[in-house]
Short mmCIF file of C-alpha atoms in Angstrom, two decimals:
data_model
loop_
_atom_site.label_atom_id
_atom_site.label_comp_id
_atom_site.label_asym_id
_atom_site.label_seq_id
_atom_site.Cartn_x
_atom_site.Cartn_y
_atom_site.Cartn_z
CA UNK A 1 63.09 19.01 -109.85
CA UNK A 2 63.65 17.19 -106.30
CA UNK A 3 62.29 20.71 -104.77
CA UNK A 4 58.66 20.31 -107.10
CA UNK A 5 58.78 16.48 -106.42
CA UNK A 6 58.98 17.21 -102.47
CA UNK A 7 56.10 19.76 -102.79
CA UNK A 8 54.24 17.60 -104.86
CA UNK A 9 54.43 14.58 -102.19
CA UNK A 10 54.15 17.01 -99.30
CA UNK A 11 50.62 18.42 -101.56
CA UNK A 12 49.61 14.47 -101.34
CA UNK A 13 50.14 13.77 -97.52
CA UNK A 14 47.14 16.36 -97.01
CA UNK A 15 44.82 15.05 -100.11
CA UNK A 16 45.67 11.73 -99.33
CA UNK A 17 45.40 11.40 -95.43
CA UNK A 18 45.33 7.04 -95.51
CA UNK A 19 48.95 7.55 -96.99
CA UNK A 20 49.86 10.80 -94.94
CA UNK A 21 53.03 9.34 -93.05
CA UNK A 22 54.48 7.66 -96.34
CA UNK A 23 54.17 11.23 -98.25
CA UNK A 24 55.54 13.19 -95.47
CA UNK A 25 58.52 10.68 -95.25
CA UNK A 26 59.10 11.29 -99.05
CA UNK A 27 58.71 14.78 -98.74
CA UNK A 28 61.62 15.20 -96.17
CA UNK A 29 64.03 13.24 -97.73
CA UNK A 30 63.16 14.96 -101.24
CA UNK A 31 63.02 18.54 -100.17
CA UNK A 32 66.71 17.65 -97.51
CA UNK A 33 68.38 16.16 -101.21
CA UNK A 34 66.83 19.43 -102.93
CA UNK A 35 68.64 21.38 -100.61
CA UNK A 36 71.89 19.70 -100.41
CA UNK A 37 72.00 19.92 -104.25
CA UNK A 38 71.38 23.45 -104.49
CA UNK A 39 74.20 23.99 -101.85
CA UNK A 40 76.49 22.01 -104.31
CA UNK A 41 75.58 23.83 -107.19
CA UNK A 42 75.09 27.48 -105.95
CA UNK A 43 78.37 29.18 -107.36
CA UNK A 44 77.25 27.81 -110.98
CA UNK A 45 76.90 30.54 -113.70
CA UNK A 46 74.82 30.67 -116.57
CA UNK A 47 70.91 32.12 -117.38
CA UNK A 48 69.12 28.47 -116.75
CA UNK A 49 70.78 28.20 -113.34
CA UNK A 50 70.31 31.48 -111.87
CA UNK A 51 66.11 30.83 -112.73
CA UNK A 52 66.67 27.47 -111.39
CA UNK A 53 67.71 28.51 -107.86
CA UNK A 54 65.17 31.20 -108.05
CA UNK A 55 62.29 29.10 -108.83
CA UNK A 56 63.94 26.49 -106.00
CA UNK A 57 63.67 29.38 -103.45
CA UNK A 58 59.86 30.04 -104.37
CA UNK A 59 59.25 26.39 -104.09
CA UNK A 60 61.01 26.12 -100.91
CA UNK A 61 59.49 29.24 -99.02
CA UNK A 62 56.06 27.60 -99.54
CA UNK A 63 56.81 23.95 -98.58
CA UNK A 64 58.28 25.39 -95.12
CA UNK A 65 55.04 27.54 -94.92
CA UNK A 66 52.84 24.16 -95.48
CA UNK A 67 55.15 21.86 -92.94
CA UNK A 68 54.76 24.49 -90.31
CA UNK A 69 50.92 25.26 -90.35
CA UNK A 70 50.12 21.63 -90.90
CA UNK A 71 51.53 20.24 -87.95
CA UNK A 72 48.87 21.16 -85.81
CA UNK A 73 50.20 18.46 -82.96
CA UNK A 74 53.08 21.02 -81.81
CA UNK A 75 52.93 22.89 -78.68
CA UNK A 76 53.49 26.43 -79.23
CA UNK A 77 56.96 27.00 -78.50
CA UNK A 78 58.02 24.06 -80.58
CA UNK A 79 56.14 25.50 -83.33
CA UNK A 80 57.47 29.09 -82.85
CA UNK A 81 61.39 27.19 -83.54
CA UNK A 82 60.18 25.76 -86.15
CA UNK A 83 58.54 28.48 -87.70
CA UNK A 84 61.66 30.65 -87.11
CA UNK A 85 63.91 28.28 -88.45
CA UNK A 86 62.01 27.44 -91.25
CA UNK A 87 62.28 31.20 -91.90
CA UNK A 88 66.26 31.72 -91.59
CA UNK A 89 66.62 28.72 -93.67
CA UNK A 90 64.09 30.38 -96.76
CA UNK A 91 66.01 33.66 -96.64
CA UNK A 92 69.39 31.85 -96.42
CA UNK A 93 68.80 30.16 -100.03
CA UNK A 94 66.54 33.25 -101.18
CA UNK A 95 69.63 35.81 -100.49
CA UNK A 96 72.33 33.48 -102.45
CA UNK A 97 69.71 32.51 -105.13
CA UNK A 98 69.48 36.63 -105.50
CA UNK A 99 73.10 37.12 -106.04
CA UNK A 100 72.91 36.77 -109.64
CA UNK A 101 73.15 39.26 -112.75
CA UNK A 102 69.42 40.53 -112.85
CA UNK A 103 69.19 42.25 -116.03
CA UNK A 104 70.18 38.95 -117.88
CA UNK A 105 67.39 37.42 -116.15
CA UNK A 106 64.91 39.79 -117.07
CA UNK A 107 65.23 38.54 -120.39
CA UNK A 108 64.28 35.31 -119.98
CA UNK A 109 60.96 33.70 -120.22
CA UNK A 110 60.04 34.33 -116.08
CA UNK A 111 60.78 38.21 -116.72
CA UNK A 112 57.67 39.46 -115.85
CA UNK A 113 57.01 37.23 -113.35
CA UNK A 114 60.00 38.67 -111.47
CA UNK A 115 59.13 42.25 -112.21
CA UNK A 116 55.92 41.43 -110.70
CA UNK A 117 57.96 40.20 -107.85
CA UNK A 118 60.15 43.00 -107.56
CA UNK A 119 57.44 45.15 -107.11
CA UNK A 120 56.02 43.19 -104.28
CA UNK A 121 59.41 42.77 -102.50
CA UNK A 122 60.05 46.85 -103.05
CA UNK A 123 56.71 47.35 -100.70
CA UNK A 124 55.95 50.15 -103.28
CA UNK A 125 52.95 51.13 -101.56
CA UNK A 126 53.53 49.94 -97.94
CA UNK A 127 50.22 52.00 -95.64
CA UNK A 128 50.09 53.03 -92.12
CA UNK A 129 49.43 49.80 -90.14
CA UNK A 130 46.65 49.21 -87.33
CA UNK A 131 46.64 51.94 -84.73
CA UNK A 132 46.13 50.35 -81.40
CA UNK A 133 48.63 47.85 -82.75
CA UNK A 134 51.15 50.71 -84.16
CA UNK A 135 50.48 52.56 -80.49
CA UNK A 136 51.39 49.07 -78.74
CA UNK A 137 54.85 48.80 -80.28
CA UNK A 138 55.64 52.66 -79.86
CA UNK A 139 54.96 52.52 -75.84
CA UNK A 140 56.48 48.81 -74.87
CA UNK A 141 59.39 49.03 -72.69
CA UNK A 142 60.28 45.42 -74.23
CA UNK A 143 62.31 47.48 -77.57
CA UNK A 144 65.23 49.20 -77.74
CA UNK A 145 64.76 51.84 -81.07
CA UNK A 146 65.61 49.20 -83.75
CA UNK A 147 63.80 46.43 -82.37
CA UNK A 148 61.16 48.51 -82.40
CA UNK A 149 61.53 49.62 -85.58
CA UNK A 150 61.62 46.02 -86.69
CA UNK A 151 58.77 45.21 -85.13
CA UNK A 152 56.52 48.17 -87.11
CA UNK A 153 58.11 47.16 -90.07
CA UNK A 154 56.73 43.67 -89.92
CA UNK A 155 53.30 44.89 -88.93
CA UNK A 156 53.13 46.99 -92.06
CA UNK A 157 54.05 44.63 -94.10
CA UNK A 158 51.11 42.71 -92.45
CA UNK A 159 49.01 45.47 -93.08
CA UNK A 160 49.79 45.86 -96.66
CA UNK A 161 48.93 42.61 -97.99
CA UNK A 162 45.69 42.61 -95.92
CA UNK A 163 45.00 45.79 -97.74
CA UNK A 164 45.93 44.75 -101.16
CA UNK A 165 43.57 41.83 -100.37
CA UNK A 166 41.04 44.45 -100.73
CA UNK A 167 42.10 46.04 -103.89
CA UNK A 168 41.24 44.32 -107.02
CA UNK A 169 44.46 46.02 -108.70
CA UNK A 170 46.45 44.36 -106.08
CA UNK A 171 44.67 40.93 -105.53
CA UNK A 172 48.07 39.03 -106.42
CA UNK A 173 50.35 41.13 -104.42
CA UNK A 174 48.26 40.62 -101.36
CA UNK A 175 48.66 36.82 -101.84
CA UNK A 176 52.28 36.63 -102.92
CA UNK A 177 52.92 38.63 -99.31
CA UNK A 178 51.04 35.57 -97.62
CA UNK A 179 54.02 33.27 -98.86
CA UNK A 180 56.65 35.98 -98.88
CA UNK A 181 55.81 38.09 -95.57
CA UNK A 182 58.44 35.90 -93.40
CA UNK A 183 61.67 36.56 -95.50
CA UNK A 184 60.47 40.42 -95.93
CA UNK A 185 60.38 41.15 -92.30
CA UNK A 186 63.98 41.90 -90.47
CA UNK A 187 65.80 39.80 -89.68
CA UNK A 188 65.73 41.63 -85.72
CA UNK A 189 62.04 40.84 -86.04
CA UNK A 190 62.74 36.97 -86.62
CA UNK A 191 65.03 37.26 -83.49
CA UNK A 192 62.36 38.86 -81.15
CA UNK A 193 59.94 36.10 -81.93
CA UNK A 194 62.94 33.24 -81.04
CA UNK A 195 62.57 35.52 -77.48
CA UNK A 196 59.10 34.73 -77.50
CA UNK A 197 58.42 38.70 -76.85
CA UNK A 198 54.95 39.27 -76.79
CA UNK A 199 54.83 42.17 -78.82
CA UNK A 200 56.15 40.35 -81.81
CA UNK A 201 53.95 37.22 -81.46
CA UNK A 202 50.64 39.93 -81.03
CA UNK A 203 52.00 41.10 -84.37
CA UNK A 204 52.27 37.16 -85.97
CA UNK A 205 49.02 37.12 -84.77
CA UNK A 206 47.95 40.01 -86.92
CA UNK A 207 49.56 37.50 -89.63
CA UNK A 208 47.65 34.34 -89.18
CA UNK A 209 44.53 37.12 -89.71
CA UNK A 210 46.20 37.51 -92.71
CA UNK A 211 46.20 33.82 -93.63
CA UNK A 212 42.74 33.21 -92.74
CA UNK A 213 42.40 34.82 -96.41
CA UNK A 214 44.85 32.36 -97.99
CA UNK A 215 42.89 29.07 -96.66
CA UNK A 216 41.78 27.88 -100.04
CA UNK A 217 45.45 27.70 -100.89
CA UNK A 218 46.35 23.71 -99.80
CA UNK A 219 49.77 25.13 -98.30
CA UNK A 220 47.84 26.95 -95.54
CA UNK A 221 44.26 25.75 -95.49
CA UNK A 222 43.06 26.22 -91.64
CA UNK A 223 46.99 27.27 -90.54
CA UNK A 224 45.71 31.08 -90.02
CA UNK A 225 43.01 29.83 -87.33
CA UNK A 226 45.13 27.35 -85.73
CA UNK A 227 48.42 29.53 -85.32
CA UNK A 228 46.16 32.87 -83.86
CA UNK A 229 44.64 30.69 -81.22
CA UNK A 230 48.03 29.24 -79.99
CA UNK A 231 49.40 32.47 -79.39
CA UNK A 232 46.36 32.87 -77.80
CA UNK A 233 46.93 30.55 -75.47
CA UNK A 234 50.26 31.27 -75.38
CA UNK A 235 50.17 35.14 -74.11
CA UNK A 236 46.83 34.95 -72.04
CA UNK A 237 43.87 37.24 -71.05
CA UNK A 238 45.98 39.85 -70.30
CA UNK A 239 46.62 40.26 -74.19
CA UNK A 240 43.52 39.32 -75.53
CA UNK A 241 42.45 42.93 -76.19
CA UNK A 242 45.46 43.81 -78.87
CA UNK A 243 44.37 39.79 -80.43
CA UNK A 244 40.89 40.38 -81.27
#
């Protein structure tokens, strides 16, 4: 409930911009006493708790998403920490939230919502990403093999929700890997952003294409536009060909 409440405040600092500071405040404290009382109550059993601390993960993932694009005031390295951050903390309460008995959950009331989940977390039909991207990974001298590795991997992932985006089968996928694309990529990827290697921002780049999409969604709105021209900034002309 605190996690919804700190969502819902957080949704009313944006609609509500004469009020903005007093919702964000509210927010914070909300979404920090969601968190410490999911830490408390982690190693609980039982059906209702395991969907509780599911749901709380969901909820989380996209409040992070909405306090990182929305603060439009931080220069670009500040925003890269807490964008990464924001990330480690997500999959932190995503991985223990996950350590539960699936099948049991299956049968509750959110059991298809999770198997429509599942299947978007599984990648089941993950395509071959961008070329002149793809080629840029494969030839930098900035990887060793699994950073490189890491680095495709988050580019397809990328990829595959832009193309879902495009097929009406897989409308819903392509949205759920807006909100979900950060805690799917490895966790070396996450690490070669905090290095600021260019390579990995050109490919969060290719991401906030991806959000442009998402920009009637309140969480991201004009986040997509904003984030691809501070990396922008951030890397130069000389990589301006592998950003437009």
């Amino acid at each position: 409930m605190q996690g919804v409440l700190a969502m819902s405040a957080r949704h009313l600092s944006i609609i509500r911009p004469e009020r903005s500071a007093l919702y964000l405040d509210q927010a914070v404290r909300l979404q920090t006493r969601a968190i410490k009382m999911f830490n408390m109550t982690h190693n609980e059993g039982g059906r209702e708790k395991c969907v509780a601390r599911l749901l709380f993960s969901s909820v989380l993932g996209r409040h992070i998403l909405a306090d990182v694009l929305r603060d439009d005031g931080l220069d670009f390295p500040n925003f890269l920490s807490r964008f990464t951050q924001g990330v480690r903390i997500h999959g932190g309460v995503k991985a223990v939230a996950a350590q539960q008995n699936w099948v049991s959950l299956l049968e509750t009331e959110f059991g298809p919502l999770m198997t429509r989940g599942l299947a978007a977390d599984m990648c089941d039909q993950i395509i071959e990403p961008n070329e002149v991207l793809q080629s840029l990974i494969a030839h930098s001298p900035n990887f060793n093999e699994e950073e490189r590795s890491a680095c495709e991997m988050a580019l397809r992932l990328v990829d595959t929700g832009l193309h879902d985006l495009r097929d009406p089968t897989r409308v819903e996928c392509g949205r759920r890997m807006m909100f979900t694309w950060s805690i799917m990529v490895p966790d070396r990827y996450i690490s070669l952003l905090e290095r600021q290697i260019p390579e990995a921002l050109v490919v969060l780049a290719r991401y906030s294409m991806f959000l442009h999409f998402g920009r009637s969604f309140w969480q991201i709105g004009e986040g997509g536009p904003y984030l691809l021209h501070a990396i922008s900034a951030y890397l130069g002309p000389m990589w301006q060909p592998w950003l437009s």
